[in-house]
Short mmCIF file of C-alpha atoms in Angstrom, two decimals:
data_model
loop_
_atom_site.label_atom_id
_atom_site.label_comp_id
_atom_site.label_asym_id
_atom_site.label_seq_id
_atom_site.Cartn_x
_atom_site.Cartn_y
_atom_site.Cartn_z
CA MET M 1 1.33 -0.81 -23.85
CA LEU M 2 3.64 -3.97 -23.32
CA ALA M 3 7.00 -4.02 -22.03
CA ALA M 4 9.36 -6.66 -23.03
CA SER M 5 10.84 -6.44 -19.56
CA LEU M 6 8.94 -7.65 -16.16
CA LYS M 7 9.64 -5.90 -13.19
CA PRO M 8 9.08 -6.86 -10.34
CA ALA M 9 5.33 -5.89 -8.48
CA PRO M 10 5.13 -3.13 -6.28
CA SER M 11 6.20 -4.09 -2.38
CA LEU M 12 3.40 -4.30 -0.33
CA ALA M 13 4.56 -5.75 2.47
CA ALA M 14 4.12 -2.74 4.57
CA PHE M 15 0.64 -2.04 4.14
CA SER M 16 -2.05 -3.89 6.40
CA PRO M 17 -4.58 -2.88 8.21
CA SER M 18 -4.39 -5.29 10.86
CA ALA M 19 -0.69 -5.50 11.36
CA ARG M 20 0.47 -2.24 11.76
CA ARG M 21 0.23 -1.93 14.84
CA SER M 22 0.75 1.25 16.80
CA PRO M 23 3.50 1.12 20.56
CA ALA M 24 0.14 2.38 21.92
CA ALA M 25 -1.80 -1.53 21.18
CA SER M 26 0.58 -2.93 23.53
CA VAL M 27 -0.05 -0.83 26.50
CA SER M 28 -1.31 -2.81 29.99
CA PHE M 29 -4.47 -1.72 30.32
CA PRO M 30 -5.26 -1.14 33.86
CA PHE M 31 -8.57 -0.36 33.11
CA PHE M 32 -9.27 -4.06 32.41
CA PRO M 33 -10.32 -6.29 35.34
CA ALA M 34 -8.12 -9.58 36.31
CA ARG M 35 -9.19 -12.61 35.94
CA LEU M 36 -11.09 -15.08 37.93
CA ASN M 37 -8.59 -16.80 39.60
CA GLN M 38 -6.82 -13.82 40.72
CA ARG M 39 -7.28 -11.37 43.56
CA PRO M 40 -9.19 -8.29 42.91
CA LEU M 41 -6.90 -4.82 43.31
CA LEU M 42 -8.44 -2.93 45.73
CA SER M 43 -9.32 0.49 45.11
CA ALA M 44 -6.92 3.13 46.62
CA ALA M 45 -9.72 4.21 49.32
CA ALA M 46 -10.39 1.04 49.68
CA THR M 47 -6.70 0.37 51.06
CA ALA M 48 -6.67 3.38 52.48
CA GLU M 49 -8.96 2.50 54.59
CA SER M 50 -8.07 -1.05 55.54
CA THR M 51 -4.70 0.61 56.37
CA GLY M 52 -6.24 3.48 59.17
CA ALA M 53 -8.33 0.19 60.64
CA ALA M 54 -5.00 -1.84 61.01
CA ALA M 55 -3.60 0.60 62.51
CA SER M 56 -5.79 1.83 64.70
CA GLN M 57 -5.41 -1.76 66.46
CA GLY M 58 -1.81 -1.85 66.13
CA ASP M 59 -1.50 -4.65 63.93
CA SER M 60 -1.81 -4.85 59.98
CA SER M 61 -2.31 -8.26 59.75
CA THR M 62 -6.04 -7.52 60.44
CA ALA M 63 -7.06 -5.77 58.11
CA ALA M 64 -9.97 -7.47 56.33
CA ALA M 65 -10.03 -7.14 52.33
CA PRO M 66 -13.39 -6.27 51.00
CA PRO M 67 -15.75 -9.41 49.60
CA ILE M 68 -15.21 -10.75 46.27
CA ASP M 69 -18.30 -9.98 44.20
CA GLU M 70 -17.83 -13.06 42.29
CA ALA M 71 -21.08 -12.54 39.67
CA ARG M 72 -18.79 -9.72 38.52
CA LEU M 73 -15.76 -11.95 37.96
CA ALA M 74 -17.49 -14.69 36.31
CA GLN M 75 -19.30 -12.13 33.93
CA PHE M 76 -15.75 -10.83 33.08
CA ALA M 77 -14.45 -14.07 32.30
CA ALA M 78 -17.40 -14.95 30.21
CA ASP M 79 -16.98 -11.71 28.22
CA TRP M 80 -13.11 -12.45 27.50
CA GLU M 81 -14.17 -15.58 26.51
CA ALA M 82 -16.53 -13.73 24.10
CA ALA M 83 -14.18 -11.74 22.65
CA ARG M 84 -12.24 -14.32 21.60
CA ALA M 85 -14.74 -16.06 19.96
CA ASP M 86 -15.66 -12.31 17.76
CA LYS M 87 -12.15 -12.52 17.20
CA GLU M 88 -12.68 -15.60 15.93
CA GLN M 89 -15.46 -14.84 13.93
CA GLY M 90 -14.45 -11.94 12.67
CA LYS M 91 -17.35 -10.56 14.35
CA ILE M 92 -17.92 -6.76 12.99
CA LEU M 93 -18.99 -4.85 16.52
CA THR M 94 -20.59 -1.59 17.29
CA LEU M 95 -19.21 -0.35 20.20
CA GLN M 96 -19.82 3.17 22.28
CA VAL M 97 -16.29 5.32 22.50
CA LEU M 98 -15.92 5.90 25.84
CA LYS M 99 -12.75 8.60 26.20
CA SER M 100 -10.28 9.26 24.59
CA ASN M 101 -5.92 9.49 25.07
CA THR M 102 -3.25 10.52 22.93
CA GLY M 103 -2.74 7.01 21.86
CA GLY M 104 -5.73 6.40 20.82
CA VAL M 105 -9.91 5.75 22.04
CA ILE M 106 -11.40 3.35 24.77
CA VAL M 107 -14.82 1.38 23.50
CA LYS M 108 -16.63 -0.38 26.02
CA TYR M 109 -17.17 -3.92 25.26
CA ASN M 110 -20.26 -5.60 27.66
CA SER M 111 -18.36 -5.67 30.96
CA LEU M 112 -15.02 -4.44 29.65
CA GLN M 113 -13.10 -1.91 28.30
CA GLY M 114 -10.98 -2.14 24.97
CA PHE M 115 -8.64 -0.11 23.38
CA VAL M 116 -8.41 1.27 19.36
CA PRO M 117 -5.12 2.82 18.86
CA ASN M 118 -5.27 5.90 16.70
CA PRO M 119 -3.45 3.86 13.69
CA LEU M 120 -6.61 1.45 13.35
CA LEU M 121 -9.18 3.99 13.40
CA SER M 122 -10.62 4.25 10.11
CA PRO M 123 -9.54 7.51 7.41
CA ALA M 124 -13.13 8.31 7.44
CA HIS M 125 -12.73 10.78 10.42
CA CYS M 126 -9.41 12.11 10.06
CA CYS M 127 -9.49 12.69 5.96
CA LYS M 128 -12.38 15.56 6.90
CA ASP M 129 -9.80 17.75 8.06
CA PRO M 130 -6.57 16.24 7.16
CA LYS M 131 -4.71 19.29 8.81
CA ARG M 132 -5.95 18.57 12.48
CA PRO M 133 -4.09 16.36 14.65
CA ILE M 134 -5.17 13.03 15.04
CA GLN M 135 -5.49 13.24 19.07
CA ASP M 136 -7.93 16.03 18.14
CA VAL M 137 -9.97 14.01 15.97
CA SER M 138 -10.51 11.25 17.98
CA LYS M 139 -11.53 13.64 21.19
CA ASP M 140 -14.39 14.34 18.65
CA LEU M 141 -15.38 10.52 19.11
CA VAL M 142 -15.85 10.00 22.32
CA GLY M 143 -19.93 9.70 23.02
CA THR M 144 -20.27 7.89 19.75
CA SER M 145 -20.35 4.40 18.19
CA ILE M 146 -17.79 2.68 15.86
CA SER M 147 -17.82 -0.25 13.94
CA VAL M 148 -14.76 -2.19 14.92
CA LYS M 149 -12.99 -5.61 14.50
CA VAL M 150 -11.59 -7.58 17.55
CA SER M 151 -8.00 -7.62 16.79
CA GLU M 152 -6.02 -8.74 20.06
CA VAL M 153 -7.46 -10.51 23.01
CA ASN M 154 -5.03 -11.56 25.79
CA GLU M 155 -6.35 -12.18 29.14
CA GLU M 156 -3.12 -13.04 30.76
CA GLU M 157 -2.11 -8.92 30.41
CA ARG M 158 -5.36 -7.63 30.19
CA LYS M 159 -5.35 -6.12 26.19
CA LEU M 160 -8.41 -6.19 24.74
CA VAL M 161 -7.51 -4.34 20.90
CA PHE M 162 -10.08 -3.23 18.22
CA SER M 163 -9.83 -2.04 14.81
CA GLU M 164 -11.66 -0.04 12.84
CA LYS M 165 -9.99 -0.34 9.83
CA ASP M 166 -10.61 -4.34 9.40
CA ALA M 167 -14.07 -3.37 9.77
CA SER M 168 -13.82 -1.12 7.01
CA TRP M 169 -11.95 -3.50 4.63
CA SER M 170 -14.96 -6.00 5.38
CA THR M 171 -17.25 -3.38 4.75
CA TYR M 172 -16.21 -1.68 1.89
CA SER M 173 -13.38 -3.88 0.07
CA SER M 174 -15.82 -5.73 -2.29
CA GLN M 175 -16.68 -2.25 -4.01
CA ILE M 176 -13.08 -1.80 -5.28
CA LYS M 177 -11.81 -3.44 -8.53
CA ILE M 178 -8.59 -3.51 -10.38
CA GLY M 179 -8.72 -0.84 -13.00
CA ASP M 180 -10.96 1.86 -10.49
CA ILE M 181 -9.36 5.47 -10.28
CA TYR M 182 -9.83 6.86 -7.04
CA ASP M 183 -9.54 10.45 -5.68
CA GLY M 184 -7.24 10.64 -2.40
CA ILE M 185 -5.04 12.00 0.09
CA ALA M 186 -1.30 11.25 0.70
CA SER M 187 -1.48 10.43 4.72
CA SER M 188 2.36 8.81 4.99
CA VAL M 189 4.30 9.17 3.05
CA PHE M 190 7.86 7.25 3.44
CA HIS M 191 10.89 6.84 0.61
CA TYR M 192 9.70 3.65 -0.37
CA GLY M 193 6.25 5.07 -1.08
CA ALA M 194 2.92 6.47 0.49
CA PHE M 195 -0.22 5.24 1.75
CA VAL M 196 -3.43 6.92 0.09
CA HIS M 197 -7.00 7.06 1.27
CA LEU M 198 -9.38 6.63 -1.33
CA ARG M 199 -12.43 8.73 -1.51
CA PHE M 200 -15.86 6.52 -1.76
CA PRO M 201 -19.08 8.05 -3.92
CA ASP M 202 -20.22 8.62 -0.37
CA GLY M 203 -17.46 11.28 0.04
CA LEU M 204 -15.70 9.45 3.00
CA TYR M 205 -12.49 8.11 2.83
CA HIS M 206 -13.02 4.12 4.15
CA LEU M 207 -9.93 2.15 2.89
CA THR M 208 -6.39 3.02 2.55
CA GLY M 209 -3.81 1.24 -0.38
CA LEU M 210 0.05 2.13 -1.13
CA VAL M 211 1.78 3.82 -4.08
CA HIS M 212 4.89 2.29 -4.27
CA ILE M 213 8.18 4.14 -5.62
CA SER M 214 7.72 2.36 -9.09
CA GLU M 215 4.35 3.62 -9.91
CA VAL M 216 4.86 7.32 -8.45
CA SER M 217 6.05 8.42 -11.70
CA TRP M 218 7.44 8.25 -15.07
CA ASP M 219 11.00 9.98 -13.86
CA LEU M 220 13.12 8.70 -12.16
CA VAL M 221 12.19 8.88 -8.44
CA GLN M 222 14.91 8.59 -5.65
CA ASP M 223 12.68 9.06 -2.95
CA VAL M 224 8.86 9.56 -2.57
CA GLN M 225 9.24 12.57 -0.44
CA ASP M 226 10.47 14.71 -3.24
CA PHE M 227 7.20 14.08 -4.91
CA LEU M 228 4.43 14.06 -2.17
CA ASN M 229 3.69 14.98 1.11
CA GLU M 230 1.36 14.51 3.88
CA GLY M 231 -1.99 15.56 2.65
CA ASP M 232 -1.38 16.08 -1.16
CA ALA M 233 -4.50 15.15 -2.66
CA VAL M 234 -4.10 13.05 -6.15
CA LYS M 235 -5.50 10.90 -8.37
CA VAL M 236 -4.82 7.11 -8.38
CA ILE M 237 -5.76 4.07 -10.06
CA VAL M 238 -5.80 0.12 -8.17
CA ILE M 239 -3.73 -1.71 -10.18
CA ASN M 240 -3.78 -4.92 -7.52
CA ILE M 241 -5.70 -6.30 -4.68
CA ASP M 242 -4.80 -8.75 -1.98
CA MET M 243 -7.85 -9.76 -0.33
CA ASP M 244 -6.17 -12.19 2.00
CA LYS M 245 -3.61 -9.87 3.12
CA SER M 246 -6.17 -6.45 3.43
CA ARG M 247 -3.67 -4.70 0.71
CA ILE M 248 -4.36 -2.49 -2.08
CA ALA M 249 -1.87 -1.58 -4.71
CA LEU M 250 -2.23 2.40 -5.99
CA SER M 251 -0.52 4.00 -9.17
CA ILE M 252 0.16 7.54 -10.08
CA ARG M 253 2.15 7.18 -13.31
CA GLN M 254 -0.25 4.61 -15.08
CA LEU M 255 -2.85 7.38 -15.02
CA GLU M 256 -0.21 9.19 -17.72
CA GLU M 257 1.31 7.78 -20.79
CA ASP M 258 4.43 7.18 -21.00
CA PRO M 259 5.85 9.81 -23.90
CA LEU M 260 8.46 6.95 -25.06
CA LEU M 261 6.18 4.25 -25.47
CA GLU M 262 3.83 5.49 -28.67
CA THR M 263 6.37 6.38 -31.00
CA LEU M 264 9.62 8.82 -31.05
CA ASP M 265 8.00 11.53 -33.44
CA LYS M 266 7.84 13.87 -29.96
CA VAL M 267 11.28 12.96 -28.70
CA ILE M 268 12.82 13.63 -32.17
CA PRO M 269 11.59 16.06 -34.40
CA LEU M 270 11.76 14.37 -38.26
CA GLU M 271 14.45 16.57 -40.36
CA ALA M 272 13.03 17.06 -43.91
CA ASP M 273 15.14 14.65 -45.22
CA GLN M 274 14.36 12.02 -42.75
CA SER M 275 11.67 9.96 -42.78
CA PRO M 276 10.23 7.34 -40.02
CA ASP M 277 11.53 4.26 -42.06
CA ARG M 278 14.86 5.63 -42.02
CA ILE M 279 16.92 3.14 -41.23
CA MET M 280 20.36 3.54 -39.34
CA SER M 281 23.51 1.32 -39.68
CA PRO M 282 25.43 0.41 -36.52
CA SER M 283 28.58 2.62 -37.68
CA GLU M 284 26.29 6.35 -37.54
CA VAL M 285 24.59 6.04 -34.27
CA GLU M 286 26.53 5.26 -30.35
CA LEU M 287 24.81 1.99 -29.20
CA LEU M 288 23.43 2.13 -25.24
CA PRO M 289 25.93 -0.29 -23.49
CA GLY M 290 24.99 -4.11 -23.70
CA LEU M 291 21.88 -3.47 -26.57
CA ASP M 292 24.77 -5.06 -28.92
CA GLY M 293 24.89 -7.88 -27.02
CA ILE M 294 21.19 -8.37 -26.64
CA CYS M 295 20.13 -7.69 -30.38
CA ASN M 296 22.74 -10.89 -31.34
CA GLU M 297 21.08 -12.77 -29.02
CA LEU M 298 17.49 -12.11 -30.28
CA LEU M 299 18.78 -13.49 -34.17
CA GLN M 300 19.51 -16.82 -32.49
CA GLU M 301 15.50 -16.96 -31.52
CA ASP M 302 13.13 -18.65 -33.90
CA GLY M 303 11.10 -16.54 -35.77
CA ILE M 304 13.48 -13.60 -35.90
CA THR M 305 15.23 -12.82 -38.84
CA ASP M 306 16.56 -9.56 -38.94
CA VAL M 307 17.18 -6.77 -36.11
CA GLN M 308 18.54 -3.07 -37.53
CA PHE M 309 18.86 -0.07 -35.03
CA GLY M 310 16.60 2.88 -36.26
CA ARG M 311 16.98 6.47 -34.24
CA GLN M 312 18.71 8.09 -31.04
CA ALA M 313 17.26 10.66 -29.12
CA LEU M 314 18.26 12.03 -25.65
CA GLU M 315 15.11 12.64 -23.01
CA LYS M 316 14.30 15.46 -21.28
CA ARG M 317 13.69 13.34 -18.07
CA VAL M 318 16.22 10.21 -16.62
CA VAL M 319 13.26 7.31 -16.40
CA SER M 320 15.58 4.11 -15.23
CA GLN M 321 19.57 4.27 -15.00
CA ASP M 322 19.06 0.37 -15.98
CA LEU M 323 18.52 -0.49 -19.94
CA GLU M 324 15.19 -2.01 -20.32
CA LEU M 325 13.46 -2.69 -23.72
CA TRP M 326 9.55 -2.05 -24.67
CA LEU M 327 7.35 -3.12 -26.86
CA SER M 328 6.59 -0.05 -29.06
CA ASN M 329 2.28 -0.23 -29.90
CA VAL M 330 3.25 1.28 -33.42
CA PRO M 331 1.22 -0.76 -36.09
CA ALA M 332 3.82 -3.72 -37.63
CA LYS M 333 4.97 -3.20 -41.13
CA ASP M 334 6.12 -5.91 -43.20
CA ASN M 335 6.81 -7.86 -40.50
CA LYS M 336 8.70 -5.33 -39.15
CA PHE M 337 8.07 -4.57 -35.43
CA THR M 338 9.72 -1.46 -33.21
CA LEU M 339 11.11 -1.88 -29.65
CA LEU M 340 12.11 0.98 -27.80
CA ALA M 341 15.99 0.85 -25.32
CA ARG M 342 16.64 3.24 -22.96
CA ALA M 343 18.62 3.77 -20.16
CA GLY M 344 19.14 7.27 -18.46
CA ARG M 345 18.39 10.14 -20.92
CA GLN M 346 18.93 8.06 -23.89
CA VAL M 347 16.21 6.06 -26.42
CA GLN M 348 17.07 4.22 -29.22
CA GLU M 349 15.06 2.49 -31.91
CA VAL M 350 15.37 -1.00 -32.53
CA TYR M 351 13.33 -2.93 -35.83
CA LEU M 352 12.73 -6.20 -35.91
CA THR M 353 11.48 -8.46 -38.49
CA THR M 354 10.06 -11.67 -37.60
CA SER M 355 6.93 -13.55 -38.13
CA LEU M 356 6.36 -13.68 -34.40
CA ASP M 357 3.15 -11.99 -33.16
CA GLN M 358 3.23 -9.40 -30.31
CA GLU M 359 3.16 -11.87 -27.74
CA GLY M 360 5.95 -14.29 -29.00
CA ILE M 361 7.93 -11.03 -29.51
CA LYS M 362 7.68 -10.56 -25.61
CA LYS M 363 8.78 -14.01 -24.29
CA ALA M 364 11.06 -13.69 -27.22
CA VAL M 365 12.98 -10.86 -25.54
CA GLN M 366 12.31 -11.98 -21.98
CA ARG M 367 14.20 -15.01 -22.67
CA VAL M 368 16.96 -13.23 -23.83
CA LEU M 369 17.15 -10.50 -20.95
CA GLY M 370 17.12 -13.84 -18.28
CA ARG M 371 19.92 -14.74 -20.20
CA VAL M 372 22.10 -11.66 -20.66
CA PRO M 373 24.08 -10.92 -17.94
#
């Protein structure tokens, strides 16, 4: 179907594997070593031992600090530099998971330890059992190795953050294309849309896309949470891919035909004395607000010689509160095309007599909609 009015593309600003940071990703990590030009922190045992020795001598200022391991500090500095280089190069690393906590998992990076927040773990883990808490899922990763990319390096604050989602994007994004259909699991559901994990041929869920509120249903959707819940199984189609921003736009409704775009025969049963090509005069119908002005403007377009009104009906559901015009795919007859005007539950056929082709009609309607307030 060709929509006569262009609609804004779904907003994806909310989704990006590398941009969705968990608060846990910004915590300070005491298990990181100090910088080379800082004095290393003493362990609790060493501090207690020194304090005891000083007290026995009656002078706490004479307590001696343990010798600094210059070789280890040099290794730490080299590994921080390596982490920065790996981030700049976008290198995929395979790191061992040492332990987990409520916010994510801790991984080993050479002589350093880094953090993978739960939101930056691959959906392949949690989708094995969507009802399990993510904290339990992350515990199962201890002792295994995962593929990650460096997400944040801050030696000053001793932060080293990794993302498994970024690594999955680099590996699997080349396998998707617009028009692909996937089975998915709804993860996070908000009023404006739902994030859906995509199931790949290997049976695992490697990437996540966004179903914007405008792509959930042909029905009028006020809140996506009225239609979807976390953990719901859904079928989606890929409608846009932004490789630079690592974003995937998905649609549920485009897997179903809009019941009004082909013909109104399913909406308006034909009476015995009514034929599909019967044209009703304007006095017989109550026009949709604003439609008469649009039709008058259409008559000013080159190539459009006549505009007449056809059948009217009330749909069972509200599709849009605003007036919309759609170009029906009913075959043209004698240079006569059919537009469908719809607002709320009202549907109105509009017949155009024109020498323009479908693309020309679409552009003419776009120009008119741009002029009419």
